[in-house]
Coordinates of C-alpha atoms and ligand atoms in Angstrom, one line a residue:
M1 CA 3.1 -3.2 19.3
S2 CA 6.5 -3.5 20.9
P3 CA 9.3 -2.7 18.6
T4 CA 11.8 -4.6 20.1
P5 CA 13.7 -6.4 17.3
P6 CA 15.1 -10.1 18.5
N7 CA 18.4 -10.9 17.9
G8 CA 19.9 -8.4 16.0
S9 CA 16.9 -7.7 13.5
P10 CA 16.4 -4.3 12.3
T11 CA 13.2 -2.8 13.5
F12 CA 12.2 -1.8 9.7
S13 CA 12.7 -3.5 6.7
V14 CA 11.7 -1.8 3.3
V15 CA 11.6 -4.2 0.4
V16 CA 12.2 -3.1 -3.2
P17 CA 11.6 -4.9 -6.1
L18 CA 13.5 -3.3 -9.3
F19 CA 13.9 -4.2 -13.0
N20 CA 16.6 -2.2 -15.0
E21 CA 16.1 1.1 -13.0
E22 CA 19.7 2.2 -12.6
V23 CA 18.3 5.8 -13.2
V24 CA 16.7 5.7 -10.3
I25 CA 18.3 3.6 -7.7
D26 CA 20.5 6.8 -6.3
L27 CA 17.7 8.9 -6.4
F28 CA 15.6 6.7 -4.3
H29 CA 18.2 5.6 -2.0
Q30 CA 18.8 9.3 -1.2
R31 CA 15.4 9.9 -0.6
L32 CA 14.9 7.3 1.5
V33 CA 17.7 7.5 3.7
P34 CA 16.5 10.5 5.4
V35 CA 13.0 9.5 6.2
M36 CA 14.0 5.9 7.5
D37 CA 16.5 7.8 9.4
G38 CA 14.1 10.0 11.0
L39 CA 12.1 7.4 12.4
G40 CA 15.1 6.7 15.2
E41 CA 15.1 3.1 15.1
S42 CA 17.2 0.3 13.2
W43 CA 16.4 -0.2 9.6
E44 CA 17.8 -2.0 6.6
V45 CA 16.6 -2.1 3.0
V46 CA 16.0 -5.0 0.9
Y47 CA 16.4 -4.3 -3.0
V48 CA 15.4 -7.1 -5.3
N49 CA 17.0 -7.3 -8.4
D50 CA 14.6 -8.9 -10.3
G51 CA 17.0 -10.0 -13.5
S52 CA 17.8 -6.4 -14.6
S53 CA 19.7 -6.6 -17.8
D54 CA 21.3 -3.1 -17.1
A55 CA 23.6 -1.5 -14.6
S56 CA 21.0 -1.5 -11.8
L57 CA 23.2 -4.6 -9.8
A58 CA 26.5 -2.8 -10.3
C59 CA 25.1 0.4 -8.8
L60 CA 23.1 -1.5 -5.9
T61 CA 26.7 -3.3 -4.8
R62 CA 28.2 0.2 -5.2
L63 CA 25.7 1.9 -2.7
Q64 CA 26.0 -1.3 -0.5
E65 CA 29.8 -0.6 0.4
R66 CA 28.9 2.8 1.3
D67 CA 25.7 1.7 3.0
P68 CA 25.6 -1.5 4.9
R69 CA 21.6 -1.5 6.0
I70 CA 21.7 -2.4 2.0
A71 CA 20.5 -6.0 1.3
I72 CA 20.8 -6.9 -2.1
L73 CA 18.5 -9.7 -3.1
S74 CA 19.5 -10.9 -7.1
L75 CA 17.1 -13.2 -8.8
S76 CA 18.4 -15.8 -11.5
R77 CA 16.3 -13.9 -14.5
N78 CA 13.3 -11.5 -14.6
F79 CA 10.0 -13.2 -12.6
G80 CA 8.2 -10.1 -12.7
K81 CA 7.0 -7.9 -9.9
E82 CA 5.0 -9.5 -7.9
I83 CA 7.6 -12.7 -7.4
A84 CA 10.1 -10.4 -6.9
L85 CA 8.5 -8.9 -4.5
T86 CA 7.4 -12.0 -2.4
A87 CA 11.3 -12.8 -2.8
G88 CA 12.2 -9.4 -1.2
L89 CA 9.6 -10.2 1.9
D90 CA 10.9 -14.0 1.9
H91 CA 14.5 -12.3 3.0
A92 CA 13.3 -9.0 4.9
R93 CA 14.0 -9.5 8.9
G94 CA 12.5 -6.6 10.3
Q95 CA 9.7 -6.6 12.8
A96 CA 7.7 -4.2 10.4
V97 CA 8.2 -4.4 6.7
I98 CA 7.2 -1.5 4.1
A99 CA 6.8 -2.5 0.4
T100 CA 7.4 0.1 -1.8
D101 CA 8.4 0.5 -5.6
I102 CA 11.7 2.0 -6.4
D103 CA 10.3 5.0 -9.0
L104 CA 9.4 7.5 -6.5
Q105 CA 5.8 7.3 -7.6
D106 CA 5.4 6.1 -3.7
P107 CA 7.0 9.0 -2.2
P108 CA 9.4 7.8 0.9
E109 CA 7.9 10.4 2.7
V110 CA 4.4 8.3 3.5
I111 CA 6.8 5.8 5.1
P112 CA 6.6 7.9 9.0
E113 CA 2.5 7.8 8.3
L114 CA 2.4 3.9 7.6
V115 CA 4.8 3.4 10.7
A116 CA 2.5 5.6 12.8
G117 CA -0.3 3.6 11.9
W118 CA 1.8 0.5 13.1
R119 CA 2.5 2.2 16.4
E120 CA -1.3 2.5 16.9
G121 CA -1.8 -1.3 16.5
F122 CA -2.7 -1.8 12.9
D123 CA -0.9 -5.0 11.0
I124 CA -1.5 -3.5 7.8
V125 CA -1.5 0.4 7.1
Y126 CA -1.6 0.6 3.2
A127 CA -1.1 3.8 1.3
Q128 CA -4.2 4.7 -0.9
R129 CA -3.9 7.2 -3.6
R130 CA -5.8 10.6 -3.4
T131 CA -4.3 11.7 -7.0
R132 CA -2.9 10.0 -9.7
E133 CA -0.7 12.4 -11.0
G134 CA 1.2 11.9 -14.5
E135 CA -1.3 8.9 -15.2
S136 CA -3.2 8.9 -18.4
W137 CA -7.4 9.0 -17.9
I138 CA -7.8 5.9 -19.8
K139 CA -5.2 4.1 -16.9
R140 CA -7.5 5.8 -14.4
A141 CA -10.7 5.0 -15.8
T142 CA -9.3 1.1 -16.6
A143 CA -8.1 0.9 -13.0
S144 CA -11.2 1.8 -11.2
A145 CA -13.2 -0.2 -13.3
F146 CA -11.2 -3.1 -12.9
Y147 CA -12.0 -2.5 -8.8
R148 CA -15.4 -2.2 -9.7
V149 CA -15.5 -5.7 -11.4
M150 CA -13.2 -7.5 -8.5
G151 CA -15.5 -5.9 -6.0
K152 CA -18.6 -7.6 -7.8
L153 CA -16.5 -11.0 -8.2
G154 CA -14.1 -10.8 -5.1
G155 CA -16.4 -12.6 -2.4
P156 CA -15.3 -12.5 0.6
V157 CA -11.7 -10.3 -0.2
N158 CA -13.0 -6.9 0.2
L159 CA -10.1 -5.0 -2.3
P160 CA -9.3 -1.7 -1.0
R161 CA -9.6 0.9 -4.0
D162 CA -6.5 2.8 -5.4
T163 CA -4.3 0.6 -3.9
G164 CA -1.2 -0.5 -5.3
D165 CA 2.1 -2.7 -3.3
F166 CA 2.8 0.3 -1.6
R167 CA 2.0 -0.9 2.3
L168 CA 3.7 -1.9 6.0
L169 CA 2.9 -4.9 7.4
S170 CA 3.7 -6.4 10.9
R171 CA 5.5 -9.2 11.4
R172 CA 2.5 -11.7 12.3
A173 CA 0.8 -10.2 9.1
L174 CA 3.7 -10.8 7.0
D175 CA 4.4 -14.4 8.5
A176 CA 0.7 -15.1 7.3
L177 CA 1.3 -13.6 3.8
L178 CA 4.3 -16.0 3.3
T179 CA 2.1 -19.0 4.0
L180 CA 0.4 -18.1 0.4
R181 CA 3.1 -19.9 -1.8
E182 CA 0.9 -20.0 -5.0
R183 CA 2.2 -19.3 -8.2
H184 CA 0.0 -16.8 -9.7
R185 CA 0.4 -14.0 -7.5
F186 CA -1.8 -11.1 -7.4
M187 CA -0.5 -9.4 -4.5
K188 CA -3.1 -6.8 -3.8
G189 CA -5.6 -9.9 -3.5
L190 CA -3.1 -11.6 -1.1
F191 CA -2.4 -8.8 1.1
A192 CA -6.3 -8.4 1.7
W193 CA -6.7 -12.4 2.2
V194 CA -4.5 -12.4 5.0
G195 CA -6.7 -10.3 6.9
F196 CA -6.0 -8.5 10.1
P197 CA -7.0 -5.1 11.3
A198 CA -5.6 -2.5 8.3
K199 CA -5.7 1.2 7.9
A200 CA -5.8 3.4 5.1
V201 CA -3.2 6.2 4.6
M202 CA -3.9 8.7 1.7
Y203 CA -1.2 10.0 -0.4
D204 CA -0.6 11.8 -3.6
R205 CA 0.7 9.0 -6.2
A206 CA 3.6 11.2 -8.0
P207 CA 4.7 10.9 -11.7
R208 CA 7.5 8.3 -12.2
A209 CA 11.0 10.7 -11.4
A210 CA 12.9 8.6 -14.1
G211 CA 13.1 5.8 -16.7
S212 CA 9.8 4.1 -18.1
T213 CA 7.0 1.9 -16.3
K214 CA 7.7 -1.8 -16.8
W215 CA 3.9 -2.2 -17.9
N216 CA 2.4 -2.2 -21.0
W217 CA -1.5 -2.6 -21.5
W218 CA -1.0 -6.0 -22.5
K219 CA 0.7 -7.0 -19.0
L220 CA -1.8 -4.8 -17.0
W221 CA -4.5 -6.5 -18.8
N222 CA -3.2 -9.8 -17.9
L223 CA -2.8 -8.7 -14.5
S224 CA -6.2 -8.0 -14.2
L225 CA -7.5 -11.4 -15.5
E226 CA -5.2 -12.9 -13.0
G227 CA -6.7 -10.9 -10.2
I228 CA -10.0 -12.1 -11.2
T229 CA -9.1 -16.1 -11.7
S230 CA -7.0 -16.3 -8.5
F231 CA -9.2 -15.2 -6.0
T232 CA -13.0 -15.9 -8.1
V233 CA -14.5 -19.0 -9.9
A234 CA -17.1 -16.4 -10.8
P235 CA -16.3 -16.9 -14.5
L236 CA -16.6 -20.6 -14.8
L237 CA -20.7 -19.6 -13.0
M238 CA -21.0 -17.3 -15.8
A239 CA -20.6 -20.5 -18.2
T240 CA -23.0 -22.1 -16.8
Y241 CA -25.7 -19.4 -16.8
L242 CA -24.6 -18.6 -20.3
G243 CA -25.7 -22.6 -21.3
F244 CA -28.9 -22.1 -18.9
A245 CA -29.9 -18.8 -20.9
S246 CA -29.4 -19.8 -24.2
A247 CA -30.6 -23.2 -23.8
F248 CA -33.6 -21.5 -22.6
A249 CA -34.0 -19.4 -25.6
A250 CA -33.5 -22.3 -27.9
L251 CA -36.9 -23.9 -25.9
V252 CA -38.6 -20.7 -26.5
Y253 CA -37.5 -20.1 -30.1
G254 CA -38.6 -24.0 -30.8
V255 CA -42.4 -23.1 -29.0
I256 CA -42.6 -20.4 -31.4
M257 CA -41.4 -22.5 -34.6
F258 CA -43.5 -25.0 -33.9
I259 CA -46.5 -22.8 -33.5
R260 CA -45.6 -21.0 -36.6
T261 CA -45.5 -24.4 -38.3
I262 CA -49.0 -25.7 -37.2
V263 CA -50.7 -22.3 -37.8
F264 CA -49.2 -20.9 -41.1
G265 CA -47.5 -24.4 -42.7
N266 CA -43.7 -24.7 -43.3
P267 CA -42.4 -22.2 -46.0
V268 CA -38.8 -23.6 -44.4
P269 CA -37.4 -20.0 -43.9
G270 CA -34.8 -21.2 -41.4
Y271 CA -31.1 -20.9 -43.2
P272 CA -30.0 -17.5 -41.8
S273 CA -31.6 -18.0 -37.9
L274 CA -29.7 -21.4 -38.1
L275 CA -26.4 -19.8 -38.8
V276 CA -26.9 -17.3 -36.4
V277 CA -27.1 -19.7 -34.0
I278 CA -24.7 -22.1 -34.6
L279 CA -22.0 -19.3 -34.7
F280 CA -23.8 -17.9 -31.5
L281 CA -23.3 -21.3 -29.6
G282 CA -20.0 -22.2 -31.5
G283 CA -18.5 -18.8 -29.9
V284 CA -20.1 -19.5 -26.5
Q285 CA -18.8 -23.1 -26.4
L286 CA -15.4 -21.7 -27.7
M287 CA -15.2 -18.9 -24.8
T288 CA -16.4 -21.2 -21.9
L289 CA -13.9 -23.6 -23.0
G290 CA -11.4 -21.1 -22.6
I291 CA -12.5 -20.2 -19.3
I292 CA -12.4 -23.9 -18.2
G293 CA -9.0 -23.7 -19.5
E294 CA -7.8 -20.2 -17.9
Y295 CA -8.5 -22.4 -14.5
L296 CA -7.0 -25.7 -15.8
G297 CA -3.4 -24.2 -16.6
R298 CA -3.4 -22.6 -12.9
I299 CA -3.9 -26.3 -11.9
F300 CA -1.1 -27.5 -14.1
N301 CA 1.3 -24.6 -13.1
E302 CA 0.4 -24.9 -9.7
A303 CA 1.1 -29.2 -9.8
K304 CA 4.5 -28.3 -10.9
Q305 CA 5.3 -27.5 -7.3
R306 CA 8.5 -25.4 -8.8
P307 CA 10.0 -23.1 -6.3
L308 CA 8.4 -19.5 -7.0
Y309 CA 11.9 -17.6 -7.8
I310 CA 15.5 -18.9 -7.8
V311 CA 17.9 -16.7 -6.0
E312 CA 21.4 -15.7 -8.0
R313 CA 23.3 -14.0 -4.8
H314 CA 21.9 -12.6 -1.3
L315 CA 24.0 -10.2 -0.1
P316 CA 22.4 -9.6 3.3
S317 CA 22.5 -6.4 5.1
A318 CA 25.0 -5.9 7.6
S319 CA 24.9 -7.7 11.1
S320 CA 22.5 -10.7 9.2
A321 CA 22.7 -14.2 8.7
P322 CA 25.3 -15.9 6.4
V323 CA 25.5 -15.6 2.8
A324 CA 24.0 -17.9 0.7
A325 CA 26.3 -19.5 -1.5
P326 CA 26.0 -18.0 -5.5
G327 CA 23.4 -20.6 -7.2
A328 CA 21.9 -21.9 -4.2
P329 CA 18.2 -22.3 -4.8
A330 CA 15.9 -20.1 -2.8
R331 CA 14.5 -20.3 0.6
D332 CA 11.4 -21.0 -1.3
A333 CA 12.8 -24.4 -2.8
L334 CA 11.2 -26.2 0.5
P335 CA 7.5 -24.7 0.4
P336 CA 6.3 -24.9 3.6
E337 CA 3.5 -27.2 4.2
Ligands
UDP401 N1 9.6 -4.5 -11.6 C1 10.2 -5.4 -11.2 N2 10.1 -6.3 -12.1 C2 9.3 -6.8 -13.4 C3 8.7 -5.2 -14.0 C4 8.8 -4.1 -12.8 O1 10.6 -5.7 -9.9 O2 9.2 -7.4 -13.9 C5 9.5 -3.1 -10.4 C6 9.9 -1.9 -10.7 O3 11.2 -1.8 -11.1 C7 9.3 -0.6 -10.1 C8 8.0 -1.6 -9.5 O4 8.4 -2.9 -9.8 O5 9.9 -0.5 -9.0 C9 6.8 -1.2 -10.4 O6 6.9 -1.3 -11.8 P1 6.5 0.3 -12.5 O7 6.7 1.5 -11.7 O8 7.3 -0.2 -13.7 O9 5.2 -0.1 -12.5 P2 4.0 1.2 -12.9 O10 4.2 1.8 -11.4 O11 4.1 2.0 -14.4 O12 2.9 0.3 -12.3
MG402 MG1 5.8 3.0 -11.5

């Protein structure tokens, strides 16, 4: 892999989405700088302000005055981590790009190992968690259940376990990833989908340095559903099988009733069983409708063809392309065909 940057673009870009993280920005940057400097090549860090309502943006601009290797991409509102990360990746100019969270749960000290993998020739080097310090056993258990379910339903995409968005992508893997412009973005799945030679690096996931997690159970549940429904139509199949199964059960039950009526006469005992069957089938039908609706909703959202995000302000790192005018639509406004 030749790390020769074309026309002034840095060798490495670190992409960091953040939302209301004023308390950790300085801390993160202080830890990042020595690590990146230690690599001995040019680098930039793209901070994506995902519509923070605290002083995060001011904090970033203050940092940028002191360190011109900082690029700031400020989105017009909160779009969610997956889209903020995509926005950052869109604007990263490096030959290898490293995606990481800002809360120091992904220790910057792991980056040299990721880079070593890239120098060996791997296109995707992902950091896999050895431990999950500071996370409740419930979170660990549900995470593990999710990877299992995804593994079973996922089909062609082999989702690495215990892996977040913390990883390095080569330029060609990143370019491939950026051609996937779907609105429902399950990044872990998309990373896996593009393929290319990949390598895992083990690391210990630290507890959050400061601030609080932006995820709650409801969001995590939805992310899991997102993961499943954006990568597989298995739930639709489930509806079909449920239909077959209940039709078959009804047939068997019908035969039994028929024989009972012939042999024992007809004492009309049916009311409770009738109600159970009606309620069961009603439930199954609503559930099935819900699943179909989930996919229909996706088609609806994709059909609108909206840009993934809107950039409010883009302050590139030094020695780079012209600054986009405030309010200018994201580069994404013209979706690549
Ligand atoms: N984040 C973001 N937009 C959001 C929510 C989170 O950019 O709407 C960022 C957040 O600032 C952090 C990263 O995504 O850098 C991971 O978020 P968090 O640490 O809250 O998630 P957890 O590590 O608990 O899964
Ligand atoms: Mg975190």
